[in-house]
Coordinates of C-alpha atoms and ligand atoms in Angstrom, one line a residue:
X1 CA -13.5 19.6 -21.6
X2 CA -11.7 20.7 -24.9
X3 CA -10.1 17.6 -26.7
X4 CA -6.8 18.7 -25.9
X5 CA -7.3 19.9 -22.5
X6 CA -4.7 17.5 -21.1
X7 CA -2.0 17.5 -23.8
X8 CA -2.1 21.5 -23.1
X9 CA -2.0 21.4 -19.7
X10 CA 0.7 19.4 -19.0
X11 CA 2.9 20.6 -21.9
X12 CA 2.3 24.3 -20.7
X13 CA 3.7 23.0 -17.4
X14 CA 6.7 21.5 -19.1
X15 CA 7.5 24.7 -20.8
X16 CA 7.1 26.6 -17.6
X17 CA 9.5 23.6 -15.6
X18 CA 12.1 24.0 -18.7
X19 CA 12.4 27.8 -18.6
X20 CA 14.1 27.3 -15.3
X21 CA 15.6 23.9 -15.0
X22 CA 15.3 22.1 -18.2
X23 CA 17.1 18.8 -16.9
X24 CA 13.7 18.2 -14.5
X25 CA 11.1 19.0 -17.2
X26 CA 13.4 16.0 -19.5
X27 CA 13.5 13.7 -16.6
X28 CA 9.2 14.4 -16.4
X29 CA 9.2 13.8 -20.0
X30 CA 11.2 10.9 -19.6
X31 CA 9.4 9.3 -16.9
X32 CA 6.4 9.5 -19.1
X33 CA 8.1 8.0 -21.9
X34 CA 9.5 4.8 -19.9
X35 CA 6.5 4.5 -17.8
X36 CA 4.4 3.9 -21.3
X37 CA 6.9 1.5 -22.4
X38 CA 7.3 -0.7 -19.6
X39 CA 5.1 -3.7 -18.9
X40 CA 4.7 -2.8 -15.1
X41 CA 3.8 -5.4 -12.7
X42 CA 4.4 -3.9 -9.3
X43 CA 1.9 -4.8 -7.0
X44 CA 2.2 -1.6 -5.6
X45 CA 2.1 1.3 -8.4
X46 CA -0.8 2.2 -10.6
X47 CA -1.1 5.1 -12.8
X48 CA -3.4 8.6 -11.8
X49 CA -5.7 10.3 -13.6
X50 CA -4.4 13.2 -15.1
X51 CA -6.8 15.3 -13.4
X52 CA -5.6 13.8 -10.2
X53 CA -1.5 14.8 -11.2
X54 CA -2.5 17.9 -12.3
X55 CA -4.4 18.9 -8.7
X56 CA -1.0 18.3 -7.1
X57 CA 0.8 21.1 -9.0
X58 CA -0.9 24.4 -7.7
X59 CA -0.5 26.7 -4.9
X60 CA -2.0 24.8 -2.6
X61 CA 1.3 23.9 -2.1
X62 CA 2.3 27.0 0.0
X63 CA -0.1 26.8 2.5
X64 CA 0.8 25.6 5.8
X65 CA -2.8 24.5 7.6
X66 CA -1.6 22.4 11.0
X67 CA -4.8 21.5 12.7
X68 CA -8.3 20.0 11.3
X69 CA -11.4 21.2 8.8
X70 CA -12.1 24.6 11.0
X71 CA -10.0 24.7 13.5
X72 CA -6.3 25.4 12.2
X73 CA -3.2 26.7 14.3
X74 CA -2.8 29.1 11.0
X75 CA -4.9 31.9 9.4
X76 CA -6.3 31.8 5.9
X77 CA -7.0 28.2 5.7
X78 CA -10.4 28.5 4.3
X79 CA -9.8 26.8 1.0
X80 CA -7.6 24.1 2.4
X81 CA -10.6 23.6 4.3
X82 CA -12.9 23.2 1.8
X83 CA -10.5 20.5 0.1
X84 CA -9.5 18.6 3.1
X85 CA -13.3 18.2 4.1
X86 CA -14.3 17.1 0.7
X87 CA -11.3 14.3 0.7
X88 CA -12.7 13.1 4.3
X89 CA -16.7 13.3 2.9
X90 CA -15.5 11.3 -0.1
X91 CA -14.0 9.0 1.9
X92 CA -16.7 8.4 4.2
X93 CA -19.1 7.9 1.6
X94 CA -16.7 5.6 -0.7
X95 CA -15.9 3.4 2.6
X96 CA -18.8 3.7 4.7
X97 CA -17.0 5.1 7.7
X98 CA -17.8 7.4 10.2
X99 CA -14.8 9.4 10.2
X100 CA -11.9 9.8 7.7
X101 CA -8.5 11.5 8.1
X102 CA -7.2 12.2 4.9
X103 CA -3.6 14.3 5.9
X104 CA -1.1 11.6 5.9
X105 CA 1.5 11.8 3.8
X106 CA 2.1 8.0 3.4
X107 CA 1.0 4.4 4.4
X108 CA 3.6 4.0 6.9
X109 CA 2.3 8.0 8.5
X110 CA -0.9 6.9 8.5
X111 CA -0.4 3.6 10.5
X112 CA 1.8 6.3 13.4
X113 CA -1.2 7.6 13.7
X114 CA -3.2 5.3 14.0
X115 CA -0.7 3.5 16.4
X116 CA -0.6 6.4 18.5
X117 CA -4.3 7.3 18.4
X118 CA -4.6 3.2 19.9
X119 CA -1.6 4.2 22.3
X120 CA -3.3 7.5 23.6
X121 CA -6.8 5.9 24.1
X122 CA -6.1 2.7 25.6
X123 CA -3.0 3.5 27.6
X124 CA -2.6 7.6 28.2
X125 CA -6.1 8.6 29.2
X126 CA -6.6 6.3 31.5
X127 CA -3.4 7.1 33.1
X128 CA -4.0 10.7 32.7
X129 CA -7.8 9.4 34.5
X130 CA -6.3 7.7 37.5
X131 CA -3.5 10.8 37.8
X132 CA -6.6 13.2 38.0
X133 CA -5.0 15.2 34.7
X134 CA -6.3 16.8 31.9
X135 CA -2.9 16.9 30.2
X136 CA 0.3 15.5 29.7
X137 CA 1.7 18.7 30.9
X138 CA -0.4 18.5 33.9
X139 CA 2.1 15.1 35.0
X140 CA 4.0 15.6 37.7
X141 CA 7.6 14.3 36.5
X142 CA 7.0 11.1 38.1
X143 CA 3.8 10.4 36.7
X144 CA 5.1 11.2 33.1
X145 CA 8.2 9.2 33.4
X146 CA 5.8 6.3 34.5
X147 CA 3.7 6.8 31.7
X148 CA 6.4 7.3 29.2
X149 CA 7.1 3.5 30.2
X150 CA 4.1 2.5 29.8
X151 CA 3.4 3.8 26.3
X152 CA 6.4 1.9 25.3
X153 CA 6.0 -1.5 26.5
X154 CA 2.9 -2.2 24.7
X155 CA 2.4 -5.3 22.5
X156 CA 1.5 -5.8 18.9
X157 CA 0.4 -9.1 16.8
X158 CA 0.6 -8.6 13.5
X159 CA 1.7 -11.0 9.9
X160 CA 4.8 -12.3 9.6
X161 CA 7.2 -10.3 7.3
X162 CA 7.7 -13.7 5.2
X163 CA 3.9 -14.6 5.0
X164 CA 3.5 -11.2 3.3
X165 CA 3.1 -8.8 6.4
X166 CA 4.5 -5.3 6.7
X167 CA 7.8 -3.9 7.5
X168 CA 5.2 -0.9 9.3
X169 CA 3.4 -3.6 11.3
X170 CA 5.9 -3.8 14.3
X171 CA 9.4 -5.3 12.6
X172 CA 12.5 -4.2 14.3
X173 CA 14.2 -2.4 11.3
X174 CA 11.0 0.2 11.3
X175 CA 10.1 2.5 13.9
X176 CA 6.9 0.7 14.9
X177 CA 9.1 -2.1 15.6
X178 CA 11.2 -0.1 18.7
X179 CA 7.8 0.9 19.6
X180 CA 5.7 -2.2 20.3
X181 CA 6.7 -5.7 21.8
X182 CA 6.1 -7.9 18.3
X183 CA 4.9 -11.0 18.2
X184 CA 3.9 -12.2 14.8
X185 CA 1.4 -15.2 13.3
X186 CA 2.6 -17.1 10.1
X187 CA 0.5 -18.7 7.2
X188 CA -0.2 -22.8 6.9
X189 CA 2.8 -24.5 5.5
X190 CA 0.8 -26.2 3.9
X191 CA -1.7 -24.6 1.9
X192 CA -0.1 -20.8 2.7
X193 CA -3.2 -19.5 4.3
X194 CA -3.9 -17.7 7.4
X195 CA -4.9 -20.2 10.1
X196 CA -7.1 -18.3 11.9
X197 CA -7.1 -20.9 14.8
X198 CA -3.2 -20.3 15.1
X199 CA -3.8 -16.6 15.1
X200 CA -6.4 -16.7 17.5
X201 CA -3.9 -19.2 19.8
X202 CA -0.9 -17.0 19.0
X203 CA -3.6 -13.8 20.6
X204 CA -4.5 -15.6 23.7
X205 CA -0.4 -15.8 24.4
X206 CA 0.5 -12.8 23.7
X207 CA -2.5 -11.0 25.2
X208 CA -1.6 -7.9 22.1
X209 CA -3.1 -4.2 22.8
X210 CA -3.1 -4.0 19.1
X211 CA -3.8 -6.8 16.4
X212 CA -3.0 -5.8 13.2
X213 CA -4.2 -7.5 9.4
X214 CA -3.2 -6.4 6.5
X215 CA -0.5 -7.4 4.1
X216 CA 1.6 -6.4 1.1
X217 CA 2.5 -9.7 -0.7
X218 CA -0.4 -12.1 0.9
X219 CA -2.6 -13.0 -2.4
X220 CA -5.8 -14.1 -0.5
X221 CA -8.5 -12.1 1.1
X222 CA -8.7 -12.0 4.7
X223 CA -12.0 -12.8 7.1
X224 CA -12.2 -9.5 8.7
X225 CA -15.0 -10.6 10.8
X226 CA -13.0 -13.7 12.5
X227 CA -10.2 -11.6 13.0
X228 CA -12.1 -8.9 15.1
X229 CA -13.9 -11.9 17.0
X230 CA -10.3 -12.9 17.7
X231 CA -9.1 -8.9 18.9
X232 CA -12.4 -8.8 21.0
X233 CA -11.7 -12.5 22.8
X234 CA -8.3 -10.6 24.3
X235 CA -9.6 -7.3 24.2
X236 CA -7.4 -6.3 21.5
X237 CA -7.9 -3.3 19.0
X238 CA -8.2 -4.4 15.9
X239 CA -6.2 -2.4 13.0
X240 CA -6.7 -3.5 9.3
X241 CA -4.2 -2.2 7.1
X242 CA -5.8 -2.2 3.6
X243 CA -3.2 -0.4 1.4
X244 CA -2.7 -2.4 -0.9
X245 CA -6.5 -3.5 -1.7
X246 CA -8.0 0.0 -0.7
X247 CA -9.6 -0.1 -4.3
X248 CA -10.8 -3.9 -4.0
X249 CA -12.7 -2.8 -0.8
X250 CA -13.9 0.9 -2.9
X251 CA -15.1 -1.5 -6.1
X252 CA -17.1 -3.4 -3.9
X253 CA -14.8 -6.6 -4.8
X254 CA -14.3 -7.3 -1.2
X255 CA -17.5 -7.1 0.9
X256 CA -19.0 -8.8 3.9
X257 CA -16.5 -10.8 6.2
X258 CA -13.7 -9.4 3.7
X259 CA -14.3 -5.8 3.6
X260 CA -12.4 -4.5 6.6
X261 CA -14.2 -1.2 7.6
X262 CA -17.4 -2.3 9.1
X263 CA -15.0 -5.3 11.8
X264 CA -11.9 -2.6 12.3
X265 CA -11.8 0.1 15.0
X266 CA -9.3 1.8 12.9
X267 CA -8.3 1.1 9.2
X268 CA -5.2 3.2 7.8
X269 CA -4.6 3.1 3.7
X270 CA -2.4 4.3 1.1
X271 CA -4.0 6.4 -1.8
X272 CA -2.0 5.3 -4.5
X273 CA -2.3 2.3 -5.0
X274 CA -4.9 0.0 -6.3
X275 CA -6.8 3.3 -5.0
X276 CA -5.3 4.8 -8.0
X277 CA -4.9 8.4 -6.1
X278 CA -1.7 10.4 -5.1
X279 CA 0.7 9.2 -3.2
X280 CA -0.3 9.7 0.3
X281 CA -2.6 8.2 3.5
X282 CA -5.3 8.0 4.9
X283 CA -7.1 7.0 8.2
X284 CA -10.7 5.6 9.2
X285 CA -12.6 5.1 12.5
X286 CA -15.4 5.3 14.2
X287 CA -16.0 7.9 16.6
X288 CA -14.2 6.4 19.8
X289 CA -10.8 7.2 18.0
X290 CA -11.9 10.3 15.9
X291 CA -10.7 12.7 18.1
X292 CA -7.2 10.9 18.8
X293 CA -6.8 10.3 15.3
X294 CA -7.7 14.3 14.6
X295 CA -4.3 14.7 16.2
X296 CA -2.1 12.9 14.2
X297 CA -0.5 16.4 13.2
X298 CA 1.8 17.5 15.0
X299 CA 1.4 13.9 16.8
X300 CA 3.5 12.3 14.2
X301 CA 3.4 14.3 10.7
X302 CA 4.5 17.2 9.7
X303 CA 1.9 19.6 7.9
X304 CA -0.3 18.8 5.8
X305 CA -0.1 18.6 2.2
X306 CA -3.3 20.6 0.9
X307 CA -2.3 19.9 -2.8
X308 CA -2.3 16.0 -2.2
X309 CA -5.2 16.3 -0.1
X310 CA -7.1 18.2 -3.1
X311 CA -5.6 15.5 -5.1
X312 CA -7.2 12.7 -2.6
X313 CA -10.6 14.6 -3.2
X314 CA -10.4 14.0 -7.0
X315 CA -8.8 10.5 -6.8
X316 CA -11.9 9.4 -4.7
X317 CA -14.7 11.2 -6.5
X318 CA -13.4 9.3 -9.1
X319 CA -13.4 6.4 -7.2
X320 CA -16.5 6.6 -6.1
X321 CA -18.2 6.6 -9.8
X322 CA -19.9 3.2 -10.9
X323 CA -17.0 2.8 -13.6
X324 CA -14.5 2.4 -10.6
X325 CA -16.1 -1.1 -9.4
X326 CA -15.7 -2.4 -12.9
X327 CA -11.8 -1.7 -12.9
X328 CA -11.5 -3.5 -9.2
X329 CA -13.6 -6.4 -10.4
X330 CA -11.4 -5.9 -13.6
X331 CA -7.9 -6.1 -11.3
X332 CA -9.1 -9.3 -9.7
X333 CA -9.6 -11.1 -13.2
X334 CA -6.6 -10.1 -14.4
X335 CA -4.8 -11.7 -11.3
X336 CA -6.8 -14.7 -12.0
X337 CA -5.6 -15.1 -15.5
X338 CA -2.2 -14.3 -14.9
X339 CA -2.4 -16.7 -12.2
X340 CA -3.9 -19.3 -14.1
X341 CA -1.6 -18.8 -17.2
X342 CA 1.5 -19.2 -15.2
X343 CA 0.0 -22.3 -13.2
X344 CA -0.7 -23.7 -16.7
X345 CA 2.9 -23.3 -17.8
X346 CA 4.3 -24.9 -14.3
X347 CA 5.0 -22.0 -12.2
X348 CA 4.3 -22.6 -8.6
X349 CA 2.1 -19.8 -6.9
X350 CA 2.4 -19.3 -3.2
X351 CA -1.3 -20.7 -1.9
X352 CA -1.4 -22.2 -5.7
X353 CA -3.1 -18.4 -6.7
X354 CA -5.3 -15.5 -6.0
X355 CA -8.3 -13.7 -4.8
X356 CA -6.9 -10.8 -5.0
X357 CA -4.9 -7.9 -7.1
X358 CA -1.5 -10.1 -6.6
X359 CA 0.6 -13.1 -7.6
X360 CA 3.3 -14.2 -5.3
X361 CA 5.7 -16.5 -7.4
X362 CA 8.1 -19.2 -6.0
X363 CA 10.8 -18.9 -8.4
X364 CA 13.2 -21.8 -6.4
X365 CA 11.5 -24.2 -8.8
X366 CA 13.0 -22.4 -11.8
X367 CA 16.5 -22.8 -9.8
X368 CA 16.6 -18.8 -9.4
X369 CA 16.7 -16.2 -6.3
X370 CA 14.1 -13.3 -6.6
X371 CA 17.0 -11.4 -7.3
X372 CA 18.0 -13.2 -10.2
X373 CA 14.8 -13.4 -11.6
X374 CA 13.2 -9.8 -11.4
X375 CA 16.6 -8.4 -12.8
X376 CA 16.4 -11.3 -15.9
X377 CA 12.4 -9.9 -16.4
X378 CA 13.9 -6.2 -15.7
X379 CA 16.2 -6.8 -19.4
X380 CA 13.2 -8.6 -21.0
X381 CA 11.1 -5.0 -20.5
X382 CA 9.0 -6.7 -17.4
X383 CA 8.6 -4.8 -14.4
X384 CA 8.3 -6.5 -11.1
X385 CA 9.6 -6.5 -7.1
X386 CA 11.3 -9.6 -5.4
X387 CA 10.0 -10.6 -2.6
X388 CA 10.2 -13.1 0.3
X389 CA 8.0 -16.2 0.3
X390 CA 6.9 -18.3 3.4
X391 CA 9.7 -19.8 5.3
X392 CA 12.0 -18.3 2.5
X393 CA 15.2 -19.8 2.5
X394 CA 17.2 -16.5 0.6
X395 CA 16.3 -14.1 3.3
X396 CA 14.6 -10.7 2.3
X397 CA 17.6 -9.1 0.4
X398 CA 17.5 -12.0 -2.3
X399 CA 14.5 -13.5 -2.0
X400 CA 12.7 -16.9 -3.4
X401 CA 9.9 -14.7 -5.2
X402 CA 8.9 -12.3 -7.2
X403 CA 5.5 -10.4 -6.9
X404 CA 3.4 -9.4 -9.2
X405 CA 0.0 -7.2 -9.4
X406 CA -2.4 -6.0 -12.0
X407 CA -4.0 -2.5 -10.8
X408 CA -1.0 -0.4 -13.4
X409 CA -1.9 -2.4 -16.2
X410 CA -5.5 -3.0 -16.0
X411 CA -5.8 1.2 -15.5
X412 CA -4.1 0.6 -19.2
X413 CA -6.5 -1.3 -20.4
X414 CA -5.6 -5.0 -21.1
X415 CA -7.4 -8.0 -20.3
X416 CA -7.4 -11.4 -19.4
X417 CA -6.0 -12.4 -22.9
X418 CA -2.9 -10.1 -22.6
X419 CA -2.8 -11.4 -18.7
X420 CA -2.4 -15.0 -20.3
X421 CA 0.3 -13.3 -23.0
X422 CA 2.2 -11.8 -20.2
X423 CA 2.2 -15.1 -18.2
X424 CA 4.0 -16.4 -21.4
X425 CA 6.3 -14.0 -21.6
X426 CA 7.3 -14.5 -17.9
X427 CA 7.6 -18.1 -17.9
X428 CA 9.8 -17.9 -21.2
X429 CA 12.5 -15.5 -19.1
X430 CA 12.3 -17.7 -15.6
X431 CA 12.7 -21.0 -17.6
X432 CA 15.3 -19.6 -19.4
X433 CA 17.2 -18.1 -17.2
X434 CA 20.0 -19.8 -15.0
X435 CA 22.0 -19.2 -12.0
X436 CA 25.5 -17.3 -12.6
X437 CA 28.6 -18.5 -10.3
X438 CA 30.7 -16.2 -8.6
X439 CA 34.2 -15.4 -9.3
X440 CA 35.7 -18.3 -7.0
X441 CA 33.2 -20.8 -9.0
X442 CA 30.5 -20.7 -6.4
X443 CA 26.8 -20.7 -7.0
X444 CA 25.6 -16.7 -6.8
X445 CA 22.0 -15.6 -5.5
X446 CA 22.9 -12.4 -8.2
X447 CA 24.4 -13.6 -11.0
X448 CA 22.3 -15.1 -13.9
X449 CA 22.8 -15.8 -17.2
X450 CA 19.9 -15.1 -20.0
X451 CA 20.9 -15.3 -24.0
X452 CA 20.3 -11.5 -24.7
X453 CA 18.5 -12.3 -27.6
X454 CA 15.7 -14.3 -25.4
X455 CA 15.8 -10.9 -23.4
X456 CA 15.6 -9.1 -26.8
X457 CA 12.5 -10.9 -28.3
X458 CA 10.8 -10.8 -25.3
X459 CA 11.3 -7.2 -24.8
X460 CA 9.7 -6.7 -27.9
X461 CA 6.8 -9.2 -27.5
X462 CA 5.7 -7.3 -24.1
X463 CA 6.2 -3.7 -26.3
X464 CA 4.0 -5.1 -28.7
X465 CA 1.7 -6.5 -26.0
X466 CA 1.2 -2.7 -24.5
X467 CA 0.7 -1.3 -27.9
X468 CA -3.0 -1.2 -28.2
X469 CA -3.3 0.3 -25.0
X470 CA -1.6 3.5 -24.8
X471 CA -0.3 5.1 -21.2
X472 CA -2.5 8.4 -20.7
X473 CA -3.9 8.2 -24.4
X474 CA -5.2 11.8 -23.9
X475 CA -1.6 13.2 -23.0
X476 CA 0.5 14.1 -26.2
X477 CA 3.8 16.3 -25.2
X478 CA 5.2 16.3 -28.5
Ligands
LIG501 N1 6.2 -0.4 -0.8 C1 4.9 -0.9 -0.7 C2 4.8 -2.2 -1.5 O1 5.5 -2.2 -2.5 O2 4.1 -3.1 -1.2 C3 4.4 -1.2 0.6 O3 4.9 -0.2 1.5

């Protein structure tokens, strides 16, 4: 590749973007230019290859290809074909599974399919069986308004919204929740951990079809294995939601009991996070739910996206290269640090730190809502999400937490040093930040108050902490 291969490439596209709507190639530009500057610490978001944003911007784009690899309701699919199977052969390699869907356009599509591949395995063939059909159209009215029950009193067990679970794992605000009867299991008060002998008593209770793991603000691993002894003791399918540590379990960080693919039936995933691929889903299985999973379009998505998919391919070839486990082992270490350096300086940690690509931060002991805080780090330059903490007090609009991750900046570059720098910089905003009143005198969960040249310095600390390590060094649009 030419040295300047990727300045070209995407400046060419700005050009091309300007010459018809200028205000969307600036706001590109400008994304660019605050995404370098911004010490980002969303658990959540990491930063693509440029050969993995560039695959998304193509023709591939046009083509409508409803169906799977070589069998397509739509003509001229061959090379959507070719892209889609190499996303599902790179996942399979990358995750060891037998079978890999790669066309969902997001974590929370990926886990409606694989709800409804569970749903039309365990509950509509056999009913479909004992009716003597082949298919749903082959119901007499009757039959399908009984089964149309059925599928929707089904139960789910999954982690508690508070304990770090997913809105997607059968909460009533989400679709999955008017889907599934919910039940869901907590973590220890105590020491903030799964207790696997509560889960496994919470199982027997509720007698679940479906027992979920997985989290999005949990900072510990999880013991696949106990969990599927726990789905097998009730004869549960177990369902591990890994989007968020997708690239812990690719980079060989998370193996054993902890990697979820060999103890799931069915594990669904985001791409873009510490995957570090587009923004999109994906499903695995084993052949028992292969075909059922094959059918999660027109099931539940729309068509597929070929240019993500061809995007997914690239994201996990790269992925599956031997630099890849360094960065997970990499995104672990810096969680570590971080975690340590706050501990050091008197923050308290949810389960008192990590194992994994996240921090979850009690901020109650610095006298602040989540709110308060992530909008006081927000002014000092410091990018981060509120969230809920275990038994939180502040409800999940303001919060008792903020969350942090490392994936975004260890893709950057920086280390354990800068993890400790940045864990200085934090605690110097939360300890000097207080709670605002309202307007009638009264304590606010929004309000704060921060000396704006506190905000000012450390703004320029976290600048200077991102300096050496330049956002997409090989990407110059000047
Ligand atoms: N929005 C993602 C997160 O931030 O964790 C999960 O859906």
């Amino acid at each position: 590749m030419s040295p300047n291969a990727e300045s070209t490439a995407f400046r060419s596209a700005l050009e091309v973007i300007r010459a018809v709507e200028p205000r969307v190639a600036d706001a590109i530009g400008a994304e660019l230019a605050d995404q370098r500057e911004s010490l980002k610490l969303i658990a959540s978001e990491n930063y693509a290859s440029p050969a993995t944003l560039l695959t998304m911007g193509n023709w591939f784009s046009d083509k409508y290809a409803e169906g799977t690899v070589g069998r397509r309701f739509y003509a001229g699919c061959q090379n959507v074909d070719t892209v889609e199977a190499l996303a599902a052969e790179h996942a399979r390699e990358l995750f060891g599974a037998t079978h890999a869907y790669v066309q969902p356009h997001s974590g929370i599509d990926a886990n409606l399919v694989a709800f409804w591949a569970i749903l039309a395995d365990r509950v509509e063939s056999p009913a479909l069986k004992r009716a003597q059909a082949r298919h749903v159209n082959d119901l007499t009215e009757a039959d399908w308004f009984a089964l149309r029950r059925e599928l929707g009193d089904q139960r789910m067990l999954g982690m508690s919204l508070d304990a770090g679970g997913h809105l997607t794992h059968g909460f009533r605000p989400n679709i999955s929740g008017k889907m599934f009867d919910q039940r869901s299991y907590g973590t220890d008060p105590a020491t903030g951990l799964i207790d696997y002998d509560r889960v496994a008593e919470a199982a027997r209770e509720f007698r679940p079809l479906i027992l979920v793991a997985g989290y999005s603000a949990y900072p510990r691993k999880v013991n696949f294995r106990i969990m599927r002894e726990i789905a097998d003791s009730v004869g549960a399918t177990f369902m591990v939601d890994m989007a968020h540590f997708a690239g812990l379990v690719a980079g060989k960080v998370f193996t054993g009991d902890f990697d979820p693919v060999p103890h799931a039936h069915i594990v669904t995933t985001t791409t873009h996070k510490s995957l570090r691929g587009p923004r999109g889903g994906m499903v695995l299985c084993g052949p028992e739910l292969a075909d059922q999973v094959d059918r999660g379009c027109p099931m539940v998505l729309g068509g597929p996206l070929p240019h993500v998919m061809a995007a997914k391919a690239v994201a996990l070839a790269e992925a599956r290269r031997p630099d890849f486990a360094d960065y997970a082992q990499r995104i672990v270490d810096n969680a570590q640090a971080l975690a340590d350096g706050l501990l050091r300086r008197g923050a308290t940690l949810v389960t008192g730190g990590t194992d994994n690509h996240l921090v979850l931060i009690d901020v109650s002991n610095y006298g602040l809502t989540g709110r308060q805080a992530e909008q006081a780090l927000l002014d000092s330059g410091i990018v981060t999400n509120r969230n809920a903490v275990p038994q939180d007090p502040n409800g999940a609009w303001y919060t008792s937490g903020i969350r942090i991750g490392t994936p975004a900046l260890t893709t950057r570059g920086l280390g354990t040093t800068e993890m400790d720098a940045t864990a200085e910089l934090i605690h110097t905003v939360l300890s000097q930040t207080t709670a605002g009143t309202g307007p009638d005198g009264a304590a606010s969960k929004a309000k704060y108050v921060l000396d704006p040249a506190v905000a000012e310095q450390v703004g320029k600390q976290a600048a200077d902490l991102l300096t050496p390590f330049p956002l997409y060094p090989t990407v110059d649009l000047a």
